[in-house]
mmCIF file of C-alpha atoms (C1' of nucleotides) in Angstrom:
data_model
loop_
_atom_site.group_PDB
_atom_site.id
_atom_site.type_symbol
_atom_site.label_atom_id
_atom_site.label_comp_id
_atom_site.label_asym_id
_atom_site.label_seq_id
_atom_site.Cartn_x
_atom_site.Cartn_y
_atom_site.Cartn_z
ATOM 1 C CA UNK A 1 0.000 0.000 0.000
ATOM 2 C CA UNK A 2 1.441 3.568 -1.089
ATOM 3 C CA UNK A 3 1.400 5.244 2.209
ATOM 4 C CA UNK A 4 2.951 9.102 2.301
ATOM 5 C CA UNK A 5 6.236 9.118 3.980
ATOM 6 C CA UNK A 6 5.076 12.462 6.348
ATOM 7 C CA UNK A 7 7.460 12.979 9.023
ATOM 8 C CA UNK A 8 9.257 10.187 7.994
ATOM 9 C CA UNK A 9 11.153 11.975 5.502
ATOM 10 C CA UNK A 10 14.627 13.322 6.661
ATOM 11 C CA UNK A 11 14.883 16.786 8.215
ATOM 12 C CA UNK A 12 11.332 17.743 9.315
ATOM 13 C CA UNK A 13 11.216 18.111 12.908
ATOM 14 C CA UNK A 14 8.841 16.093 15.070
ATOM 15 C CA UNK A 15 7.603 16.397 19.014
ATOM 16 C CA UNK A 16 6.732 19.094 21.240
ATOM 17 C CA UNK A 17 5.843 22.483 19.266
ATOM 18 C CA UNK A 18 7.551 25.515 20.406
ATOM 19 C CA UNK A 19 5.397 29.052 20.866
ATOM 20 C CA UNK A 20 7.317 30.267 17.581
ATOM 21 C CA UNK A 21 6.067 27.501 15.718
ATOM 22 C CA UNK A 22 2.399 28.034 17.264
ATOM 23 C CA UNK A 23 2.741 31.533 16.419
ATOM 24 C CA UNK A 24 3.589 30.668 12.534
ATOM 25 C CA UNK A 25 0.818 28.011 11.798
ATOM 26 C CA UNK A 26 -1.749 30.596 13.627
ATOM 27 C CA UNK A 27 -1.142 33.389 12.081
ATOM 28 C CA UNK A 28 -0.549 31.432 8.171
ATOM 29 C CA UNK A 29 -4.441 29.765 9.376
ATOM 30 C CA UNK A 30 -5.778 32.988 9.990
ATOM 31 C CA UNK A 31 -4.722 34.502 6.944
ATOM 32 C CA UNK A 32 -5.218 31.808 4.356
ATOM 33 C CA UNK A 33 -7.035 29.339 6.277
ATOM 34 C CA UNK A 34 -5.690 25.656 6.510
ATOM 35 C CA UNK A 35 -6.000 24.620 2.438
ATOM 36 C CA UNK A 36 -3.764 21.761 1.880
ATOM 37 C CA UNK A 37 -2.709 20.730 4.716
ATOM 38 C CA UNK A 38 0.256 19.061 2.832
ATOM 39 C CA UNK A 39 1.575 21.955 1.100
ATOM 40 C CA UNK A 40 0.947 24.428 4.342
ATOM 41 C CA UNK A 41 3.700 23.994 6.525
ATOM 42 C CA UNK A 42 5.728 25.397 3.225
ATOM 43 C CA UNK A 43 4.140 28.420 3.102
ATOM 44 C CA UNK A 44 3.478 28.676 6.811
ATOM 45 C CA UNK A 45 7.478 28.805 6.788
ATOM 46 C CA UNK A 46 7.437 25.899 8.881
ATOM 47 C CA UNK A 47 9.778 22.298 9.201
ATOM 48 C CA UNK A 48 6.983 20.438 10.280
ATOM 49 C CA UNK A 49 4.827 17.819 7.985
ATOM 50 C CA UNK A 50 1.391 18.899 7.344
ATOM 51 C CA UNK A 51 0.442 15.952 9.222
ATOM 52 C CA UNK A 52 1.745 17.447 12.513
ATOM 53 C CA UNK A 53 0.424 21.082 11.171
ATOM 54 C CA UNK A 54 -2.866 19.722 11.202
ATOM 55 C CA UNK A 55 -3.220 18.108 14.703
ATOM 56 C CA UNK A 56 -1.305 20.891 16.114
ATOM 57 C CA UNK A 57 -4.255 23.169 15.195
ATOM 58 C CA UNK A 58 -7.342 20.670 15.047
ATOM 59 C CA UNK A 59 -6.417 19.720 19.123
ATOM 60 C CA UNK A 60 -4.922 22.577 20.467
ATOM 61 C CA UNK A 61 -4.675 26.281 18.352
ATOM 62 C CA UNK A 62 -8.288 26.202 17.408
ATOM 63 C CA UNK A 63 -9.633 29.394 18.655
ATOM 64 C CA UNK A 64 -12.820 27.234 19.661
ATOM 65 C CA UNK A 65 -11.142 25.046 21.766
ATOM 66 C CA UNK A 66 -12.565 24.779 25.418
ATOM 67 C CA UNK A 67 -10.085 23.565 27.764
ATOM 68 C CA UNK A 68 -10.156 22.661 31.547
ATOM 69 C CA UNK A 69 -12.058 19.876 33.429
ATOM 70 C CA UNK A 70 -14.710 17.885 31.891
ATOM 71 C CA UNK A 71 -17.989 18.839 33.504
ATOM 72 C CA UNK A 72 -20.150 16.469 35.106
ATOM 73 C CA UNK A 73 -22.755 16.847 32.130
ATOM 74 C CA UNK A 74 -19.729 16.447 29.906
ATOM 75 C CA UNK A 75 -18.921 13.383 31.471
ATOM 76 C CA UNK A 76 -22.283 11.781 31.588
ATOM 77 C CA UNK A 77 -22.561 12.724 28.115
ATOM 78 C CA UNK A 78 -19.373 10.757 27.067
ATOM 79 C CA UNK A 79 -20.675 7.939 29.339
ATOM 80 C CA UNK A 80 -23.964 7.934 27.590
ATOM 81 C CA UNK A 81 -22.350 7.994 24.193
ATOM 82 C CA UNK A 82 -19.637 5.708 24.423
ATOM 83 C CA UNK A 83 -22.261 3.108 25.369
ATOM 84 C CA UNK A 84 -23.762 3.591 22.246
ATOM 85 C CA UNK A 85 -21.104 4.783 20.236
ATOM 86 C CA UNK A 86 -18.030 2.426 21.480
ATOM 87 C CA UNK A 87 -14.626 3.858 20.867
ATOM 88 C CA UNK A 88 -15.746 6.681 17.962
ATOM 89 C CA UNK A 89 -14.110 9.814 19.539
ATOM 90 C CA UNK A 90 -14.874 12.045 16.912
ATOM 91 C CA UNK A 91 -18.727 10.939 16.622
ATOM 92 C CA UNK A 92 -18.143 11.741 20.309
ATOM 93 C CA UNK A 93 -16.843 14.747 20.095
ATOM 94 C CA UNK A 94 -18.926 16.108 17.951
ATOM 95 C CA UNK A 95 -21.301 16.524 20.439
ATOM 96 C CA UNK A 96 -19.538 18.269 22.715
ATOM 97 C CA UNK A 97 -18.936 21.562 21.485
ATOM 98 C CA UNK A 98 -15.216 23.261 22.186
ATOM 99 C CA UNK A 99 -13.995 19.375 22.848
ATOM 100 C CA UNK A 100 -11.256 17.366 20.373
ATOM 101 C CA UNK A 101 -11.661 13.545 19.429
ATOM 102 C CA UNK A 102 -8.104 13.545 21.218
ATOM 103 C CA UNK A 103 -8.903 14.989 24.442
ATOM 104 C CA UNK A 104 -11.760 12.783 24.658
ATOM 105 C CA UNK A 105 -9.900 9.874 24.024
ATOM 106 C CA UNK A 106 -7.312 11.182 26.809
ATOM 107 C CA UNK A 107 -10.046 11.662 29.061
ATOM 108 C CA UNK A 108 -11.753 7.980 29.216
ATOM 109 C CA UNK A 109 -8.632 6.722 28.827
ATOM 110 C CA UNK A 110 -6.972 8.075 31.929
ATOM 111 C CA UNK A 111 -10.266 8.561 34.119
ATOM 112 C CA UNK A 112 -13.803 6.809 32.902
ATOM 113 C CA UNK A 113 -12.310 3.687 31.821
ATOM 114 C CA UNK A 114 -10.454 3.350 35.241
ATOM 115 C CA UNK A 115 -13.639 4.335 37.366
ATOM 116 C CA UNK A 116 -16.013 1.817 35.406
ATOM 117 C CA UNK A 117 -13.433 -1.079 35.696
ATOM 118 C CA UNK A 118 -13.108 -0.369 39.137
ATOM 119 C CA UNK A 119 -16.942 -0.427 39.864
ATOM 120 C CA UNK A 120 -16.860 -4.105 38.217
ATOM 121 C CA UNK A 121 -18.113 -2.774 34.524
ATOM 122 C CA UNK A 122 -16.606 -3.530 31.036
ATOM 123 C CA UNK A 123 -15.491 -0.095 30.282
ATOM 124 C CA UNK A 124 -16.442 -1.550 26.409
ATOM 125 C CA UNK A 125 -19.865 -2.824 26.595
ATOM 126 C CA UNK A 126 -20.856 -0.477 29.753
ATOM 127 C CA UNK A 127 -22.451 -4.138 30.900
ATOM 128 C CA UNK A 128 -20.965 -6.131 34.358
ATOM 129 C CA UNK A 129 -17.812 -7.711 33.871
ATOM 130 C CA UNK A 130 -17.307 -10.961 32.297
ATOM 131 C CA UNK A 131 -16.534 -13.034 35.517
ATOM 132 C CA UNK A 132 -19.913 -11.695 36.901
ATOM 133 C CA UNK A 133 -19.749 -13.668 40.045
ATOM 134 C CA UNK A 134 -16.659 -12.681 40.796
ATOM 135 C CA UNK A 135 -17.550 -9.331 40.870
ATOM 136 C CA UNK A 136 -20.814 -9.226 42.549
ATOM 137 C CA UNK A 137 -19.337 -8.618 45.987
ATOM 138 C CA UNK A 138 -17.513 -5.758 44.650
ATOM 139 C CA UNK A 139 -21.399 -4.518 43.460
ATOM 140 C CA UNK A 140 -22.981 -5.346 46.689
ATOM 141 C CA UNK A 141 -20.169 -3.121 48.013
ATOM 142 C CA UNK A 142 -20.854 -0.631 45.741
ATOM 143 C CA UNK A 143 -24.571 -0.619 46.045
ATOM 144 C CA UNK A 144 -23.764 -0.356 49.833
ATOM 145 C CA UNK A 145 -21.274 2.587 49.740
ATOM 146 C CA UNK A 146 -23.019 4.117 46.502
ATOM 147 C CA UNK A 147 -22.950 7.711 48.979
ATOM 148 C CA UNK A 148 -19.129 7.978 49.136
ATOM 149 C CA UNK A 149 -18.808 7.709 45.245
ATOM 150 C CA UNK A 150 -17.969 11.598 44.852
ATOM 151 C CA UNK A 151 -18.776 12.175 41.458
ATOM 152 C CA UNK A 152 -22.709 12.523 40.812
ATOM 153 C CA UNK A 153 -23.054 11.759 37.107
ATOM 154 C CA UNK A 154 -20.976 8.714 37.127
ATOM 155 C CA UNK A 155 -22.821 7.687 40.617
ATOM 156 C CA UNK A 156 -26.108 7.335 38.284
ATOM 157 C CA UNK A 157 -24.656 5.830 35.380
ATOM 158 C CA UNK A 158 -23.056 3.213 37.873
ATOM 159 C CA UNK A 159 -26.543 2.477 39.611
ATOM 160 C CA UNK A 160 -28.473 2.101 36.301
ATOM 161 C CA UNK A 161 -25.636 -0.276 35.252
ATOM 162 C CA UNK A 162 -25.478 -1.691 38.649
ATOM 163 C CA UNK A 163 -29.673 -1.920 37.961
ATOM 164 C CA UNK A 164 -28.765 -4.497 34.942
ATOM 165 C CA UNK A 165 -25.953 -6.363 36.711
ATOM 166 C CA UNK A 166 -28.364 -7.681 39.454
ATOM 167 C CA UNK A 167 -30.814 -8.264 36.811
ATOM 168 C CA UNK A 168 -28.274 -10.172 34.474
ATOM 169 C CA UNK A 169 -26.623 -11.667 37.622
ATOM 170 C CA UNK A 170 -30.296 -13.343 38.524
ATOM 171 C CA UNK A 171 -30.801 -14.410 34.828
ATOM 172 C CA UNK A 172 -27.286 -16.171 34.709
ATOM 173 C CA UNK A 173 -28.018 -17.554 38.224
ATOM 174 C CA UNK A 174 -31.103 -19.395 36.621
ATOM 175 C CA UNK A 175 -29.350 -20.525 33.863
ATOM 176 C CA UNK A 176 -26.263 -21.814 35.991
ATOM 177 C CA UNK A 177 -28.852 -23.787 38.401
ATOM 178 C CA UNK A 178 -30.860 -25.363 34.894
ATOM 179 C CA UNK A 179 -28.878 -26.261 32.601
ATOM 180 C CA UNK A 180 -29.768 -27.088 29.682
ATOM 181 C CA UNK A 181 -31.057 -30.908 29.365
ATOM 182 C CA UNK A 182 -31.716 -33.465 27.138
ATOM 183 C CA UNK A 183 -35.058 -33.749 25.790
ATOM 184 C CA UNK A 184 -37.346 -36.277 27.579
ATOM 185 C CA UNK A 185 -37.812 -39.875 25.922
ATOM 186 C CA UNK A 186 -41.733 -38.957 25.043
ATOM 187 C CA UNK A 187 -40.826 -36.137 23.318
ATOM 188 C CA UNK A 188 -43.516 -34.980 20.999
ATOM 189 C CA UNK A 189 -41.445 -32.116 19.813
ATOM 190 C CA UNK A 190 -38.601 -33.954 18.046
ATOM 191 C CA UNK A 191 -41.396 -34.995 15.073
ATOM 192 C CA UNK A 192 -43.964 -32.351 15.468
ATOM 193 C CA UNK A 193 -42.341 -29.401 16.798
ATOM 194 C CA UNK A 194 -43.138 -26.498 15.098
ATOM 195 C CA UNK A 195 -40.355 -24.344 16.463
ATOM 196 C CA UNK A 196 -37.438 -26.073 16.693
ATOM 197 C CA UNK A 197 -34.599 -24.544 14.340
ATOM 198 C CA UNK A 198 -37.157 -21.748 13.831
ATOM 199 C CA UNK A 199 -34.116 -19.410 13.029
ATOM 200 C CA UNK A 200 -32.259 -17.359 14.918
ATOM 201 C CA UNK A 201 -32.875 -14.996 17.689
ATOM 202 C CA UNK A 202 -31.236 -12.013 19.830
ATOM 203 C CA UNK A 203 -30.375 -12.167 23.604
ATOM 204 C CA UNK A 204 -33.016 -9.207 23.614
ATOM 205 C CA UNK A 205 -35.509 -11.627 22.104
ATOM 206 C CA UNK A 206 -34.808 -14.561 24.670
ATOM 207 C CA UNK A 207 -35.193 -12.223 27.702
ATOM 208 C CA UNK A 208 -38.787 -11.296 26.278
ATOM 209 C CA UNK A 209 -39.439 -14.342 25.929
ATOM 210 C CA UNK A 210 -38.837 -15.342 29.374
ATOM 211 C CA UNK A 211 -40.422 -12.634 30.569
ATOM 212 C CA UNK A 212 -43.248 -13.777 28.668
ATOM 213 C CA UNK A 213 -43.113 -17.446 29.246
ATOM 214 C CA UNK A 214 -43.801 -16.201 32.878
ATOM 215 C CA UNK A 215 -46.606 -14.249 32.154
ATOM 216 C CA UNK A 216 -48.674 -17.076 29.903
ATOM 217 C CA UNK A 217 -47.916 -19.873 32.522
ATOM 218 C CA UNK A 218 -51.587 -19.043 33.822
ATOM 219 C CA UNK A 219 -53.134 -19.083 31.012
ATOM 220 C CA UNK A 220 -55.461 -21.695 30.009
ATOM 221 C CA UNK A 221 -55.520 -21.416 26.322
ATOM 222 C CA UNK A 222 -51.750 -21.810 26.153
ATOM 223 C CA UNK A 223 -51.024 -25.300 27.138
ATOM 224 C CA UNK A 224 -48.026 -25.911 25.326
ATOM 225 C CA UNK A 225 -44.851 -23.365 24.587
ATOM 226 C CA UNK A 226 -45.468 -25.040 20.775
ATOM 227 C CA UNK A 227 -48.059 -22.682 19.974
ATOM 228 C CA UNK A 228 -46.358 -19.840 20.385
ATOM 229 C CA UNK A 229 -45.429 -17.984 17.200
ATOM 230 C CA UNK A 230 -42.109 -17.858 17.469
ATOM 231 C CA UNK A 231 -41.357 -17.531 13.661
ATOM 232 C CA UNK A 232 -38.550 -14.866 12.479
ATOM 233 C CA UNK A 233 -41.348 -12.482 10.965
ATOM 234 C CA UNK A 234 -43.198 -12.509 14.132
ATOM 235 C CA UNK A 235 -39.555 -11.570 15.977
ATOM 236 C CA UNK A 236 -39.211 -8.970 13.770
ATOM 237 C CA UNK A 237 -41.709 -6.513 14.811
ATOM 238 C CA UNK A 238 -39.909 -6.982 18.218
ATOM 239 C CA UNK A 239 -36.969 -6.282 17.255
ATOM 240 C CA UNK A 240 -37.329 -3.051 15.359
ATOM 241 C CA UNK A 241 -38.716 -1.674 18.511
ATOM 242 C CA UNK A 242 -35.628 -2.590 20.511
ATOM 243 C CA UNK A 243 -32.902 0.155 20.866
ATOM 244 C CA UNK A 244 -29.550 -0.990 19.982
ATOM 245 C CA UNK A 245 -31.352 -3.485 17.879
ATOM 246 C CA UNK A 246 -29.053 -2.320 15.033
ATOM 247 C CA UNK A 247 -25.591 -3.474 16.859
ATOM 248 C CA UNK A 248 -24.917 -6.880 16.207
ATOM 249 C CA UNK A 249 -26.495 -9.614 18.172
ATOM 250 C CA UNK A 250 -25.512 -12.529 19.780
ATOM 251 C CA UNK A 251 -27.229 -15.507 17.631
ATOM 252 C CA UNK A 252 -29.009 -17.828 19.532
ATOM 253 C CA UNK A 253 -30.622 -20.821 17.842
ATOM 254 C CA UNK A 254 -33.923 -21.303 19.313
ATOM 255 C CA UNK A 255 -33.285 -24.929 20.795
ATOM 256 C CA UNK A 256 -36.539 -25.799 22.012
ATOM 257 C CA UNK A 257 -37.052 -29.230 22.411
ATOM 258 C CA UNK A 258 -39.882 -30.310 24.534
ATOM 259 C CA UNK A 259 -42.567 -28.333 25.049
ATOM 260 C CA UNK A 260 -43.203 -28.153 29.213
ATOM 261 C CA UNK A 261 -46.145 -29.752 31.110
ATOM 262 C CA UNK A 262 -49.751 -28.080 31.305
ATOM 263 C CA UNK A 263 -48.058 -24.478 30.756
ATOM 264 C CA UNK A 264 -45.121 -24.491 32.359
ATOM 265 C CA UNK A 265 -42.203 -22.965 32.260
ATOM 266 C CA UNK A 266 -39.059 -24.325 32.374
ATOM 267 C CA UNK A 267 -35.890 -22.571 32.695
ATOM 268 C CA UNK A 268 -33.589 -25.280 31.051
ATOM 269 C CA UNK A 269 -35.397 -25.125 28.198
ATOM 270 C CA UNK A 270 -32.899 -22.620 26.281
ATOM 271 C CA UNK A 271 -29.949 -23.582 25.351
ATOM 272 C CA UNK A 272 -27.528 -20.702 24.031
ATOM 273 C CA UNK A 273 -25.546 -21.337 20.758
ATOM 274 C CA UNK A 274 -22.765 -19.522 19.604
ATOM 275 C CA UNK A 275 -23.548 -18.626 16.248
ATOM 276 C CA UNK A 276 -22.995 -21.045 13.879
ATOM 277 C CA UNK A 277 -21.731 -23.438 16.836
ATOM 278 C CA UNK A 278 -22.345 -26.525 18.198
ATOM 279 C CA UNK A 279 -22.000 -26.461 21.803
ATOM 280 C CA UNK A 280 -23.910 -24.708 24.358
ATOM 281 C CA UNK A 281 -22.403 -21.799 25.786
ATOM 282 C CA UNK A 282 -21.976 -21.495 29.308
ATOM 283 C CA UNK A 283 -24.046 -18.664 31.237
ATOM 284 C CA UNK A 284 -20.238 -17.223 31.737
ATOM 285 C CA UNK A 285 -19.776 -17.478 28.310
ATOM 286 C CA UNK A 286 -23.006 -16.028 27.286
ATOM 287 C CA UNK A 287 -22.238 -12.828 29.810
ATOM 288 C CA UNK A 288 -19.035 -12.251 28.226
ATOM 289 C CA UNK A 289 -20.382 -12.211 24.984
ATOM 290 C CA UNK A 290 -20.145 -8.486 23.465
ATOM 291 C CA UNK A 291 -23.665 -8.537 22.838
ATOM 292 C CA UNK A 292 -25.101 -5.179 24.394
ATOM 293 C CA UNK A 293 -28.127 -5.508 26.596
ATOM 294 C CA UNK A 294 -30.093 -2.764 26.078
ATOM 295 C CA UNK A 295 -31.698 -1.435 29.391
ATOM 296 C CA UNK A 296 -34.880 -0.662 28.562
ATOM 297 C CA UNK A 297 -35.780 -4.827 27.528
ATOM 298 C CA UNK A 298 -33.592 -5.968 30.910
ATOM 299 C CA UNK A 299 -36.636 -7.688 32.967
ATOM 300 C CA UNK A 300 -37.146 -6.048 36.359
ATOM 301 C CA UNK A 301 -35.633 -7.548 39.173
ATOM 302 C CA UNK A 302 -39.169 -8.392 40.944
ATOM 303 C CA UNK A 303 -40.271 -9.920 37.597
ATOM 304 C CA UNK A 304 -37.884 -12.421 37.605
ATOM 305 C CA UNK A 305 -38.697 -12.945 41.341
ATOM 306 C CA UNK A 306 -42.134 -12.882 40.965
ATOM 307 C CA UNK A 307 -41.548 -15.355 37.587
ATOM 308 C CA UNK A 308 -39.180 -17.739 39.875
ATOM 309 C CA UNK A 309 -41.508 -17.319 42.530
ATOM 310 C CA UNK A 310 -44.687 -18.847 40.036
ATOM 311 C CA UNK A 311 -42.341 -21.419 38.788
ATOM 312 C CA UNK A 312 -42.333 -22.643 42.222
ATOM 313 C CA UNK A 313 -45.700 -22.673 42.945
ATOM 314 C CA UNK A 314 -46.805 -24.450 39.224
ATOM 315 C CA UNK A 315 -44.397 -27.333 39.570
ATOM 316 C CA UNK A 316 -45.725 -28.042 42.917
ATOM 317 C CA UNK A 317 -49.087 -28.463 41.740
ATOM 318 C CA UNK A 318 -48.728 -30.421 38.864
ATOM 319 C CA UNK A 319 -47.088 -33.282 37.017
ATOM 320 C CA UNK A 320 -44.385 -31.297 36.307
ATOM 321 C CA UNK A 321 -42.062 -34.431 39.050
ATOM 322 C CA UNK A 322 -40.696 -34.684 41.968
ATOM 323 C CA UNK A 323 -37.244 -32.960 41.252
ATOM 324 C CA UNK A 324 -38.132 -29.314 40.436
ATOM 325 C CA UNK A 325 -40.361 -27.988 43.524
ATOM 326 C CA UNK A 326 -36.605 -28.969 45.641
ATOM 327 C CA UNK A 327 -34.489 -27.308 43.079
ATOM 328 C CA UNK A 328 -37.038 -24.130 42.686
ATOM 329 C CA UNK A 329 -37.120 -24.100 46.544
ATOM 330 C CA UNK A 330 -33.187 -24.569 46.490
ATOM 331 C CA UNK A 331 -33.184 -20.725 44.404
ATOM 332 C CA UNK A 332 -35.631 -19.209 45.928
ATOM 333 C CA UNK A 333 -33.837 -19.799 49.665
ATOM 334 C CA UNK A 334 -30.520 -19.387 48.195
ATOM 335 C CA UNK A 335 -28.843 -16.468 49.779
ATOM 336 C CA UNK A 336 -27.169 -15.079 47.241
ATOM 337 C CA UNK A 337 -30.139 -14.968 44.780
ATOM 338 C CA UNK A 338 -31.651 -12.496 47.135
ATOM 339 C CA UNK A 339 -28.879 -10.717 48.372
ATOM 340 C CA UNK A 340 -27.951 -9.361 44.814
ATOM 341 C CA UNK A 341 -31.331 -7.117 44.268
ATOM 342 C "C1'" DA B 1 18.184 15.153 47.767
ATOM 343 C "C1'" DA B 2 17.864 11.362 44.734
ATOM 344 C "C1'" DG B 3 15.556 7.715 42.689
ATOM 345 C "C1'" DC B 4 11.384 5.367 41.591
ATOM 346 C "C1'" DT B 5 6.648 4.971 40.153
ATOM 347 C "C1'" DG B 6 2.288 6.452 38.530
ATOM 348 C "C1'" DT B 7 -0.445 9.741 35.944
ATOM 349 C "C1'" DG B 8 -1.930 12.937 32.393
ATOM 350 C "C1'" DC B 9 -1.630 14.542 28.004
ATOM 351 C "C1'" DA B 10 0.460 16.115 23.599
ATOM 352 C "C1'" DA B 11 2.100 14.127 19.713
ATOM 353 C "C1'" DC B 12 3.113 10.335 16.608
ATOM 354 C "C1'" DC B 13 2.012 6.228 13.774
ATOM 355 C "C1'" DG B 14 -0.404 3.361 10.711
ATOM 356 C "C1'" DC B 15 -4.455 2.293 8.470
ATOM 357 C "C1'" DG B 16 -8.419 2.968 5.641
ATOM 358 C "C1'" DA B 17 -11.644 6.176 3.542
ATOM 359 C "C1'" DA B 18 -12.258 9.896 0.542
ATOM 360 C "C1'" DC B 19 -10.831 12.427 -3.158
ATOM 361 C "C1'" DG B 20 -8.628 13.683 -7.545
ATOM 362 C "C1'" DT B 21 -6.746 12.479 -11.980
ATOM 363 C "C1'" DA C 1 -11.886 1.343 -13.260
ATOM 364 C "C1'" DA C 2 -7.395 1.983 -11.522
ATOM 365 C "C1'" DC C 3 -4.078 4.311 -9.277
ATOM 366 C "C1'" DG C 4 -1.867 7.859 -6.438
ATOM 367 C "C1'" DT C 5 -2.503 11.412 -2.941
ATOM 368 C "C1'" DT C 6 -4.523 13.532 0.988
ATOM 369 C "C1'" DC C 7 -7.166 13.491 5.033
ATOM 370 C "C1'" DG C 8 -9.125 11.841 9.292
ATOM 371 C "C1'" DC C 9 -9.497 8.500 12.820
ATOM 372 C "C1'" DG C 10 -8.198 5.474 16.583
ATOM 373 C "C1'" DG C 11 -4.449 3.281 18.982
ATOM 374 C "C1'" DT C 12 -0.121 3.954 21.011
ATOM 375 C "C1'" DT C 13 4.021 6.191 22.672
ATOM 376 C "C1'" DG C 14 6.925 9.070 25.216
ATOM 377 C "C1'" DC C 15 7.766 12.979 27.988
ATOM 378 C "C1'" DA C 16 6.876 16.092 31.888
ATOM 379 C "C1'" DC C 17 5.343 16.341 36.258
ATOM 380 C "C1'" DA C 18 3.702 14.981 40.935
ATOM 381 C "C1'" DG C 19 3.856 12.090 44.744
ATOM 382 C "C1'" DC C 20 6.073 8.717 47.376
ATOM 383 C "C1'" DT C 21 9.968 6.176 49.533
#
DNA sequence: AAGCTGTGCAACCGCGAACGT
DNA sequence: AACGTTCGCGGTTGCACAGCT
């Protein structure tokens, strides 16, 4: 690839700018403007490349430059776009007037990324850190001590992320407890199952679904998960409403394969597929996964209580066997699934 | 006072996109 | 369409400074 030799070439002098050179690109800007940025330092009468002319001025000799301390509103709004946005300092930066892509940059660098990693958050997803259990104690801590954080803004974006990591900490809890298991010997659904390999859906998609797996379990007409329309089309309409529902997802292969008892749910009924592999990931796995979770679709702490709490009471009344009121009883007085609300 | 370590930030580097011929 | 040049972006480096031992 033909790349430009810039400061590579012999003679032009690179690092710190002195006020003399400031002075000369300034002045040559104010007169002419920038133009080529190539031929300017030339006619700016200076032994820089154009390269260096041009940071020079775009992060530090623009006269609209605001420098200083970030703000707290500054701060929440690099927070707040960096979840979005990722690592796009410019796209940042745009919206915050008087602020360079490069400050920015220097800025989460050196202080956001720090305080999020500290608090037990992916400074790149904005989501709880991979080795979630590992880290809950340093939440509860948090959640506990949440007064002495000093700096408001990042105080609320640490509760609403702290919001999702109890929320995704519960979720992972019930998948750890149920795995996924093999499909039972009368199963129906291997020959007439109408959803199985029905596509591919989001992490989004499978959290609705739980939540609404929870919600049908009393409902007479739906006896049987299989008559749920589950098809891609259906999904769709779902997932245009999602935010974030343009990033990339996390494909997970619907891998339904019995349909539960007289309307129940069952937790271990989802198995989570890489896409395009063929073993289950593990509920570590599937937190690590760079898939963002938006907020807004996270199912409320009390939901999945309250949906744990109906599990309990449906398996106990019906054929569902004699294993699952224990192991539903076994979560539900488990410490730690309570002490992480 | 000297040396070490950590931090913040300006500047550089390399790549890919955009542009011009 | 193909090629060369320029620009802009994001990652990284290196230096100055502060704080600590």
């Amino acid at each position: 690839m033909g790349r430009s030799p810039c400061c590579d070439e012999t003679g032009l002098k690179k690092g710190p700018w002195t006020p003399e050179e400031d002075q000369k690109l300034v002045k040559h800007i104010q007169k002419h403007g920038h133009g080529s940025w190539r031929a300017l330092p030339k006619l700016a009468g200076l032994n820089r490349c154009g390269k260096s002319c041009r940071l020079r001025w775009t992060n530090y000799l623009r006269p609209d430059i605001k420098r200083g301390k970030f703000s707290e509103e500054e701060e929440q709004t690099i927070l707040n776009l960096h979840s979005v946005l990722g690592n796009k300092w410019s796209a940042i930066a745009s919206h915050l007037p008087g602020r360079t892509d490069n400050e920015i940059k220097n800025f989460w660098n050196t202080h956001l990324k720090k305080k999020l990693i500290q608090m037990g958050f992916d400074p790149m997803t904005h989501r709880p850190r991979t080795d979630i259990f590992s880290s809950l104690p340093n939440l509860i801590a948090l959640a506990n001590l949440k007064e002495l954080i000093d700096h408001h803004s990042l105080e609320e974006h640490a509760l609403r992320l702290q919001t999702e990591a109890a929320q995704m900490a519960k979720l992972q809890y019930l998948q750890y407890l149920f795995p996924p298991q093999p499909p039972a010997s009368s199963n129906i659904a291997t020959s007439s199952n109408q959803i199985n390999n029905i596509g591919t859906f989001s992490d989004i998609e499978a959290f609705n679904l739980l939540n609404s797996l929870a919600s049908l379990k009393d409902s007479p007409s739906v006896s049987s998960l299989s008559q749920l329309d589950l098809s891609a089309s259906s999904l769709q309409g779902i997932n245009d409403s999602i935010p974030f529902s343009h990033l990339p997802d996390l494909q997970i292969p619907c891998n339904y394969q019995a349909p539960p008892p007289k309307g129940m749910v069952q937790a271990s009924e989802f198995t989570v597929f890489s896409q395009g592999g063929n073993s289950p990931i593990s509920p570590f796995q599937f937190a690590s996964s760079s898939t963002p979770f938006p907020p807004s679709v996270a199912p409320p702490v009390t939901q999945i209580s309250s949906m744990v709490n109906s599990l309990g009471d449906a398996s106990s009344n019906s054929s569902y066997g004699e294993e699952a009121p224990s192991v539903w009883h076994d979560l539900l007085e488990d410490p730690m699934f309570h002490d992480i609300a």
